[in-house]
Amino acid sequence: MAPDGGVCKQVVESHPKHVKYDVGMGKMERNNTLIKSAIVLGEKHRVPSINGVHELLECPVCTSLMYPPIYQCPDGHTLCSDCKIRVHNCCPSCRLELGNIRCLALEKVAESLELPCRYQSLGCHDMFLYYSKVKHEQHCRFRPYNCPYAGSECSVTGDIPALVAHLKDDHNVDMHDGCTFNHRYVKANPHEVENATWMLTVFNCYGRQFCLHFEAFQLGSAPVYTSFLRFMGEDSEEKDFGYSLEVGGYGRKLSWQGVPRSIRDSHRKVRDSLDGLIIPRNLALFFSGGDREELKLRVTGRIWKEQ
């Protein structure tokens, strides 16, 4: 919105049947006063917490902070570009047609602001320029983790201690202390791979937590079993650790050595990348012995810290 009123003139001429000059100008002048005040404050002090400006930058439809292009109706009501499409180009406040009028003054205000990360309460105390805030938040190391439990669409998020408690209390996951493991997996009917259950065990090792997964799934048309380890921490830290897995019987064995993937990567992403021990069903039944009608696999392994 230009200071000389050019945009306002354009608005009046574009909507002569809908907009009364005194009403439209009054609302837009009030917005202009707030915006000009914010620019002065922002330039002099770069203060992040200006309540009036923060409210102006909130989209009235989705309540998220707005980023260019920011649109306004002839009466000066603003909204974000995504919601402009959702409301079918009709202002949700006054029902006037929105058109393609940009609120350039508000976009300029945003450039002068510094805001805290949305995860400030979780430990991120840095300040960010308005337009770099969203990009930072997408990769902020303090952002909550998703629940790593497989086999259900669990929507719980939180920090590591909260998720460990959640896995134990709500998913009844076994918790073990130590960096070595020796687990036996038994399934009565191994031919029903599509109905396989997911197994998850959490290990406390080197003061960190690791998730050991074991499950059956279809690799193309071939039924297989897989086991892999995930690290409850950032992907930048996963390379500090290594692990090995081994399964076998009757003088044969399969082994795997790798790096535990961060739980920032979803369970499905890790599994489908085949980044772990893969056991074809026929070989798993051979390892199980007996009449080959029951799965009995013993998976051993260890976790170590790289030097």
CSV table of C-alpha atoms in Angstrom, one decimal:
chain,number,residue,atom,x,y,z
A,1,MET,CA,0.0,0.0,0.0
A,2,ALA,CA,1.8,3.1,-1.2
A,3,PRO,CA,2.0,6.2,1.1
A,4,ASP,CA,0.6,8.4,-1.6
A,5,GLY,CA,-2.7,6.5,-1.7
A,6,GLY,CA,-2.1,5.0,-5.2
A,7,VAL,CA,-3.3,1.6,-4.1
A,8,CYS,CA,-6.4,3.0,-2.4
A,9,LYS,CA,-7.2,4.9,-5.6
A,10,GLN,CA,-6.8,1.7,-7.5
A,11,VAL,CA,-9.2,-0.1,-5.1
A,12,VAL,CA,-11.9,2.6,-5.5
A,13,GLU,CA,-11.7,2.5,-9.2
A,14,SER,CA,-11.7,-1.3,-9.4
A,15,HIS,CA,-14.8,-1.6,-7.2
A,16,PRO,CA,-17.0,1.5,-7.7
A,17,LYS,CA,-20.2,-0.4,-7.0
A,18,HIS,CA,-19.1,-1.9,-3.7
A,19,VAL,CA,-16.8,0.4,-1.9
A,20,LYS,CA,-17.6,3.7,-0.3
A,21,TYR,CA,-14.6,6.0,-0.3
A,22,ASP,CA,-14.9,7.2,3.3
A,23,VAL,CA,-15.5,3.8,4.9
A,24,GLY,CA,-12.8,2.1,2.8
A,25,MET,CA,-10.2,4.8,3.4
A,26,GLY,CA,-11.0,4.9,7.1
A,27,LYS,CA,-10.1,1.2,7.6
A,28,MET,CA,-7.1,1.4,5.4
A,29,GLU,CA,-5.8,4.5,7.2
A,30,ARG,CA,-6.1,2.7,10.5
A,31,ASN,CA,-4.1,-0.2,9.1
A,32,ASN,CA,-1.6,2.2,7.7
A,33,THR,CA,-1.1,3.9,11.1
A,34,LEU,CA,-0.3,0.6,12.8
A,35,ILE,CA,2.0,-0.5,10.0
A,36,LYS,CA,3.9,2.8,9.9
A,37,SER,CA,4.3,2.7,13.7
A,38,ALA,CA,5.6,-0.9,13.5
A,39,ILE,CA,8.1,0.1,10.8
A,40,VAL,CA,9.5,2.8,13.0
A,41,LEU,CA,9.7,0.5,16.0
A,42,GLY,CA,11.2,-2.3,14.0
A,43,GLU,CA,13.9,-0.1,12.4
A,44,LYS,CA,14.9,1.5,15.7
A,45,HIS,CA,14.7,-1.4,18.1
A,46,ARG,CA,14.1,-4.6,16.0
A,47,VAL,CA,11.6,-5.7,18.7
A,48,PRO,CA,10.0,-9.1,18.1
A,49,SER,CA,7.0,-8.8,20.4
A,50,ILE,CA,4.8,-6.1,19.0
A,51,ASN,CA,1.3,-7.5,19.7
A,52,GLY,CA,-0.5,-5.3,17.2
A,53,VAL,CA,1.8,-6.1,14.4
A,54,HIS,CA,1.8,-9.8,15.2
A,55,GLU,CA,-2.0,-9.8,15.0
A,56,LEU,CA,-1.8,-8.0,11.7
A,57,LEU,CA,0.5,-10.7,10.4
A,58,GLU,CA,-1.8,-13.5,11.4
A,59,CYS,CA,-4.1,-14.8,8.7
A,60,PRO,CA,-7.7,-14.5,9.9
A,61,VAL,CA,-8.6,-17.8,8.3
A,62,CYS,CA,-5.9,-20.3,9.2
A,63,THR,CA,-4.4,-18.1,12.0
A,64,SER,CA,-0.9,-18.9,10.8
A,65,LEU,CA,1.7,-16.1,10.1
A,66,MET,CA,1.4,-14.7,6.6
A,67,TYR,CA,4.3,-14.6,4.1
A,68,PRO,CA,4.5,-12.9,0.7
A,69,PRO,CA,2.4,-12.6,-1.2
A,70,ILE,CA,0.0,-11.1,1.3
A,71,TYR,CA,-3.3,-10.1,-0.2
A,72,GLN,CA,-5.9,-7.6,0.9
A,73,CYS,CA,-9.5,-6.8,0.0
A,74,PRO,CA,-10.7,-3.3,-0.9
A,75,ASP,CA,-11.6,-2.7,2.7
A,76,GLY,CA,-8.1,-3.5,3.9
A,77,HIS,CA,-8.7,-7.0,5.3
A,78,THR,CA,-5.6,-9.2,4.7
A,79,LEU,CA,-5.1,-13.0,4.3
A,80,CYS,CA,-2.5,-15.4,3.1
A,81,SER,CA,-2.1,-16.7,-0.4
A,82,ASP,CA,-3.2,-20.3,0.5
A,83,CYS,CA,-6.4,-19.1,2.1
A,84,LYS,CA,-7.1,-16.8,-0.8
A,85,ILE,CA,-7.6,-19.9,-2.9
A,86,ARG,CA,-9.6,-21.6,-0.1
A,87,VAL,CA,-12.1,-18.8,0.2
A,88,HIS,CA,-12.5,-18.7,-3.6
A,89,ASN,CA,-11.2,-15.1,-3.9
A,90,CYS,CA,-14.0,-13.8,-1.6
A,91,CYS,CA,-13.0,-11.8,1.6
A,92,PRO,CA,-14.1,-13.8,4.6
A,93,SER,CA,-14.5,-10.6,6.7
A,94,CYS,CA,-16.6,-8.4,4.4
A,95,ARG,CA,-17.5,-10.7,1.5
A,96,LEU,CA,-16.0,-8.4,-1.1
A,97,GLU,CA,-14.1,-9.8,-4.1
A,98,LEU,CA,-10.4,-9.9,-3.2
A,99,GLY,CA,-8.8,-9.5,-6.6
A,100,ASN,CA,-5.0,-9.5,-6.7
A,101,ILE,CA,-4.1,-6.5,-4.5
A,102,ARG,CA,-0.9,-7.0,-2.6
A,103,CYS,CA,-0.4,-5.5,0.9
A,104,LEU,CA,3.1,-4.4,0.2
A,105,ALA,CA,3.4,-2.3,3.4
A,106,LEU,CA,2.6,-5.3,5.6
A,107,GLU,CA,5.2,-7.4,3.7
A,108,LYS,CA,7.7,-4.6,4.3
A,109,VAL,CA,6.9,-4.6,8.1
A,110,ALA,CA,7.6,-8.4,8.2
A,111,GLU,CA,11.1,-7.8,6.8
A,112,SER,CA,12.0,-5.7,9.9
A,113,LEU,CA,10.8,-8.1,12.5
A,114,GLU,CA,12.7,-10.7,14.5
A,115,LEU,CA,10.7,-13.5,16.1
A,116,PRO,CA,11.5,-16.4,18.5
A,117,CYS,CA,11.3,-20.0,17.2
A,118,ARG,CA,8.0,-21.6,17.8
A,119,TYR,CA,9.9,-24.3,19.8
A,120,GLN,CA,11.2,-21.8,22.3
A,121,SER,CA,9.5,-23.6,25.1
A,122,LEU,CA,11.3,-26.8,24.2
A,123,GLY,CA,14.7,-25.1,24.4
A,124,CYS,CA,15.4,-23.1,21.2
A,125,HIS,CA,16.2,-19.6,22.3
A,126,ASP,CA,17.5,-18.1,19.0
A,127,MET,CA,15.8,-15.2,17.3
A,128,PHE,CA,15.1,-15.2,13.5
A,129,LEU,CA,14.2,-12.7,10.9
A,130,TYR,CA,10.5,-13.1,10.0
A,131,TYR,CA,11.2,-14.6,6.5
A,132,SER,CA,13.8,-17.1,7.8
A,133,LYS,CA,11.8,-18.3,10.7
A,134,VAL,CA,9.7,-21.0,8.9
A,135,LYS,CA,12.8,-22.5,7.2
A,136,HIS,CA,14.6,-22.8,10.5
A,137,GLU,CA,11.5,-24.4,12.2
A,138,GLN,CA,11.4,-27.1,9.6
A,139,HIS,CA,14.9,-28.3,10.7
A,140,CYS,CA,15.0,-27.0,14.3
A,141,ARG,CA,16.7,-29.6,16.5
A,142,PHE,CA,14.3,-28.8,19.3
A,143,ARG,CA,11.2,-29.6,17.3
A,144,PRO,CA,9.2,-32.6,18.7
A,145,TYR,CA,9.8,-36.1,17.5
A,146,ASN,CA,7.1,-38.4,16.2
A,147,CYS,CA,6.3,-41.5,18.1
A,148,PRO,CA,8.6,-44.3,16.7
A,149,TYR,CA,6.1,-47.1,17.3
A,150,ALA,CA,5.4,-49.1,14.2
A,151,GLY,CA,2.2,-50.9,13.2
A,152,SER,CA,-0.2,-48.1,14.2
A,153,GLU,CA,-0.7,-44.5,13.2
A,154,CYS,CA,0.3,-43.0,16.5
A,155,SER,CA,0.0,-39.2,16.5
A,156,VAL,CA,1.8,-38.5,19.7
A,157,THR,CA,4.9,-36.2,19.5
A,158,GLY,CA,7.3,-35.0,22.1
A,159,ASP,CA,10.9,-34.9,23.3
A,160,ILE,CA,12.9,-38.1,23.9
A,161,PRO,CA,12.1,-38.5,27.6
A,162,ALA,CA,8.4,-38.0,26.9
A,163,LEU,CA,8.4,-40.5,24.0
A,164,VAL,CA,10.3,-43.1,26.1
A,165,ALA,CA,7.6,-42.9,28.8
A,166,HIS,CA,4.9,-43.0,26.2
A,167,LEU,CA,6.3,-46.1,24.5
A,168,LYS,CA,6.5,-47.9,27.9
A,169,ASP,CA,3.1,-46.8,29.3
A,170,ASP,CA,0.9,-46.6,26.2
A,171,HIS,CA,2.5,-49.2,23.8
A,172,ASN,CA,3.8,-51.6,26.5
A,173,VAL,CA,7.2,-51.6,24.8
A,174,ASP,CA,10.0,-53.6,26.6
A,175,MET,CA,12.8,-51.5,28.0
A,176,HIS,CA,16.3,-52.9,28.4
A,177,ASP,CA,19.6,-51.5,29.7
A,178,GLY,CA,22.8,-52.5,27.9
A,179,CYS,CA,24.4,-52.5,24.5
A,180,THR,CA,24.0,-56.2,23.5
A,181,PHE,CA,20.9,-58.2,22.8
A,182,ASN,CA,19.7,-61.7,22.2
A,183,HIS,CA,16.1,-61.8,21.2
A,184,ARG,CA,13.9,-64.7,20.1
A,185,TYR,CA,11.0,-64.1,17.8
A,186,VAL,CA,8.3,-66.8,17.4
A,187,LYS,CA,5.3,-66.8,15.1
A,188,ALA,CA,2.8,-69.6,14.9
A,189,ASN,CA,1.9,-69.3,11.2
A,190,PRO,CA,4.8,-67.7,9.3
A,191,HIS,CA,2.9,-68.0,6.0
A,192,GLU,CA,0.5,-65.2,6.9
A,193,VAL,CA,3.0,-62.5,6.4
A,194,GLU,CA,0.4,-59.9,5.7
A,195,ASN,CA,-1.0,-60.3,9.2
A,196,ALA,CA,2.4,-60.1,10.8
A,197,THR,CA,2.8,-58.3,14.1
A,198,TRP,CA,5.5,-55.7,14.8
A,199,MET,CA,8.0,-56.1,17.6
A,200,LEU,CA,9.8,-53.1,19.1
A,201,THR,CA,12.3,-53.1,22.0
A,202,VAL,CA,14.0,-50.0,23.4
A,203,PHE,CA,17.6,-50.1,24.7
A,204,ASN,CA,19.3,-47.6,27.0
A,205,CYS,CA,22.9,-47.6,25.8
A,206,TYR,CA,25.7,-44.9,26.3
A,207,GLY,CA,23.0,-42.7,27.9
A,208,ARG,CA,21.0,-42.7,24.7
A,209,GLN,CA,17.9,-44.7,23.5
A,210,PHE,CA,17.7,-47.1,20.5
A,211,CYS,CA,14.7,-48.8,19.0
A,212,LEU,CA,15.2,-52.4,17.7
A,213,HIS,CA,12.5,-53.3,15.2
A,214,PHE,CA,11.6,-56.8,13.9
A,215,GLU,CA,8.7,-57.4,11.5
A,216,ALA,CA,7.5,-59.2,8.4
A,217,PHE,CA,6.5,-57.5,5.2
A,218,GLN,CA,6.2,-58.0,1.4
A,219,LEU,CA,9.3,-57.2,-0.6
A,220,GLY,CA,7.6,-57.0,-4.0
A,221,SER,CA,5.9,-60.4,-4.2
A,222,ALA,CA,8.4,-62.1,-1.8
A,223,PRO,CA,7.6,-62.4,1.9
A,224,VAL,CA,10.6,-61.4,4.1
A,225,TYR,CA,11.5,-60.6,7.6
A,226,THR,CA,13.6,-57.5,8.6
A,227,SER,CA,15.3,-56.2,11.7
A,228,PHE,CA,16.9,-52.8,12.0
A,229,LEU,CA,17.9,-50.3,14.7
A,230,ARG,CA,16.8,-46.6,15.0
A,231,PHE,CA,18.4,-43.9,17.1
A,232,MET,CA,16.2,-41.7,19.3
A,233,GLY,CA,18.0,-38.4,18.5
A,234,GLU,CA,19.0,-36.1,15.7
A,235,ASP,CA,20.2,-37.5,12.3
A,236,SER,CA,23.4,-35.4,12.8
A,237,GLU,CA,24.2,-37.7,15.8
A,238,GLU,CA,23.4,-41.1,14.3
A,239,LYS,CA,26.9,-41.4,12.7
A,240,ASP,CA,28.4,-41.5,16.2
A,241,PHE,CA,27.1,-45.0,16.7
A,242,GLY,CA,27.2,-48.3,14.9
A,243,TYR,CA,25.4,-51.7,15.3
A,244,SER,CA,25.5,-55.3,14.1
A,245,LEU,CA,22.7,-57.9,13.8
A,246,GLU,CA,23.1,-61.7,13.3
A,247,VAL,CA,20.6,-64.5,12.7
A,248,GLY,CA,21.4,-68.2,11.9
A,249,GLY,CA,21.1,-71.9,12.6
A,250,TYR,CA,22.4,-75.2,11.4
A,251,GLY,CA,25.8,-73.9,10.6
A,252,ARG,CA,24.6,-70.9,8.5
A,253,LYS,CA,24.2,-67.3,9.5
A,254,LEU,CA,23.3,-63.9,8.1
A,255,SER,CA,24.8,-60.8,9.5
A,256,TRP,CA,24.4,-57.0,9.1
A,257,GLN,CA,26.4,-54.0,10.2
A,258,GLY,CA,25.2,-50.4,9.8
A,259,VAL,CA,24.4,-47.1,11.3
A,260,PRO,CA,21.2,-46.7,13.4
A,261,ARG,CA,18.9,-44.3,11.6
A,262,SER,CA,17.4,-41.3,13.4
A,263,ILE,CA,13.7,-41.5,14.3
A,264,ARG,CA,13.5,-38.2,12.3
A,265,ASP,CA,13.1,-40.7,9.4
A,266,SER,CA,9.8,-42.6,9.7
A,267,HIS,CA,9.7,-46.3,10.4
A,268,ARG,CA,8.3,-47.0,6.9
A,269,LYS,CA,11.0,-44.9,5.2
A,270,VAL,CA,13.8,-46.9,7.0
A,271,ARG,CA,12.1,-50.3,6.4
A,272,ASP,CA,11.4,-49.6,2.7
A,273,SER,CA,15.0,-48.5,2.1
A,274,LEU,CA,16.1,-52.0,3.2
A,275,ASP,CA,18.6,-50.4,5.6
A,276,GLY,CA,18.8,-53.4,7.9
A,277,LEU,CA,19.0,-57.2,8.1
A,278,ILE,CA,16.7,-58.8,5.5
A,279,ILE,CA,15.8,-62.5,5.9
A,280,PRO,CA,13.9,-64.3,3.1
A,281,ARG,CA,11.0,-66.4,4.5
A,282,ASN,CA,12.4,-69.7,3.2
A,283,LEU,CA,15.7,-69.0,4.9
A,284,ALA,CA,14.0,-67.9,8.1
A,285,LEU,CA,12.0,-71.2,8.1
A,286,PHE,CA,15.3,-73.1,7.6
A,287,PHE,CA,16.9,-71.3,10.5
A,288,SER,CA,13.7,-72.2,12.6
A,289,GLY,CA,14.2,-76.0,12.0
A,290,GLY,CA,11.5,-78.5,12.9
A,291,ASP,CA,8.5,-78.9,10.6
A,292,ARG,CA,8.9,-75.4,9.1
A,293,GLU,CA,5.4,-74.5,10.3
A,294,GLU,CA,6.5,-72.2,13.1
A,295,LEU,CA,8.9,-69.3,13.0
A,296,LYS,CA,11.6,-69.4,15.7
A,297,LEU,CA,14.3,-66.9,15.0
A,298,ARG,CA,17.0,-65.7,17.4
A,299,VAL,CA,18.5,-62.3,16.5
A,300,THR,CA,21.6,-61.2,18.3
A,301,GLY,CA,23.5,-58.0,18.1
A,302,ARG,CA,25.3,-55.1,19.7
A,303,ILE,CA,25.6,-51.4,19.7
A,304,TRP,CA,28.9,-49.5,19.9
A,305,LYS,CA,30.0,-45.9,19.9
A,306,GLU,CA,32.3,-44.8,17.1
A,307,GLN,CA,35.7,-43.3,18.2
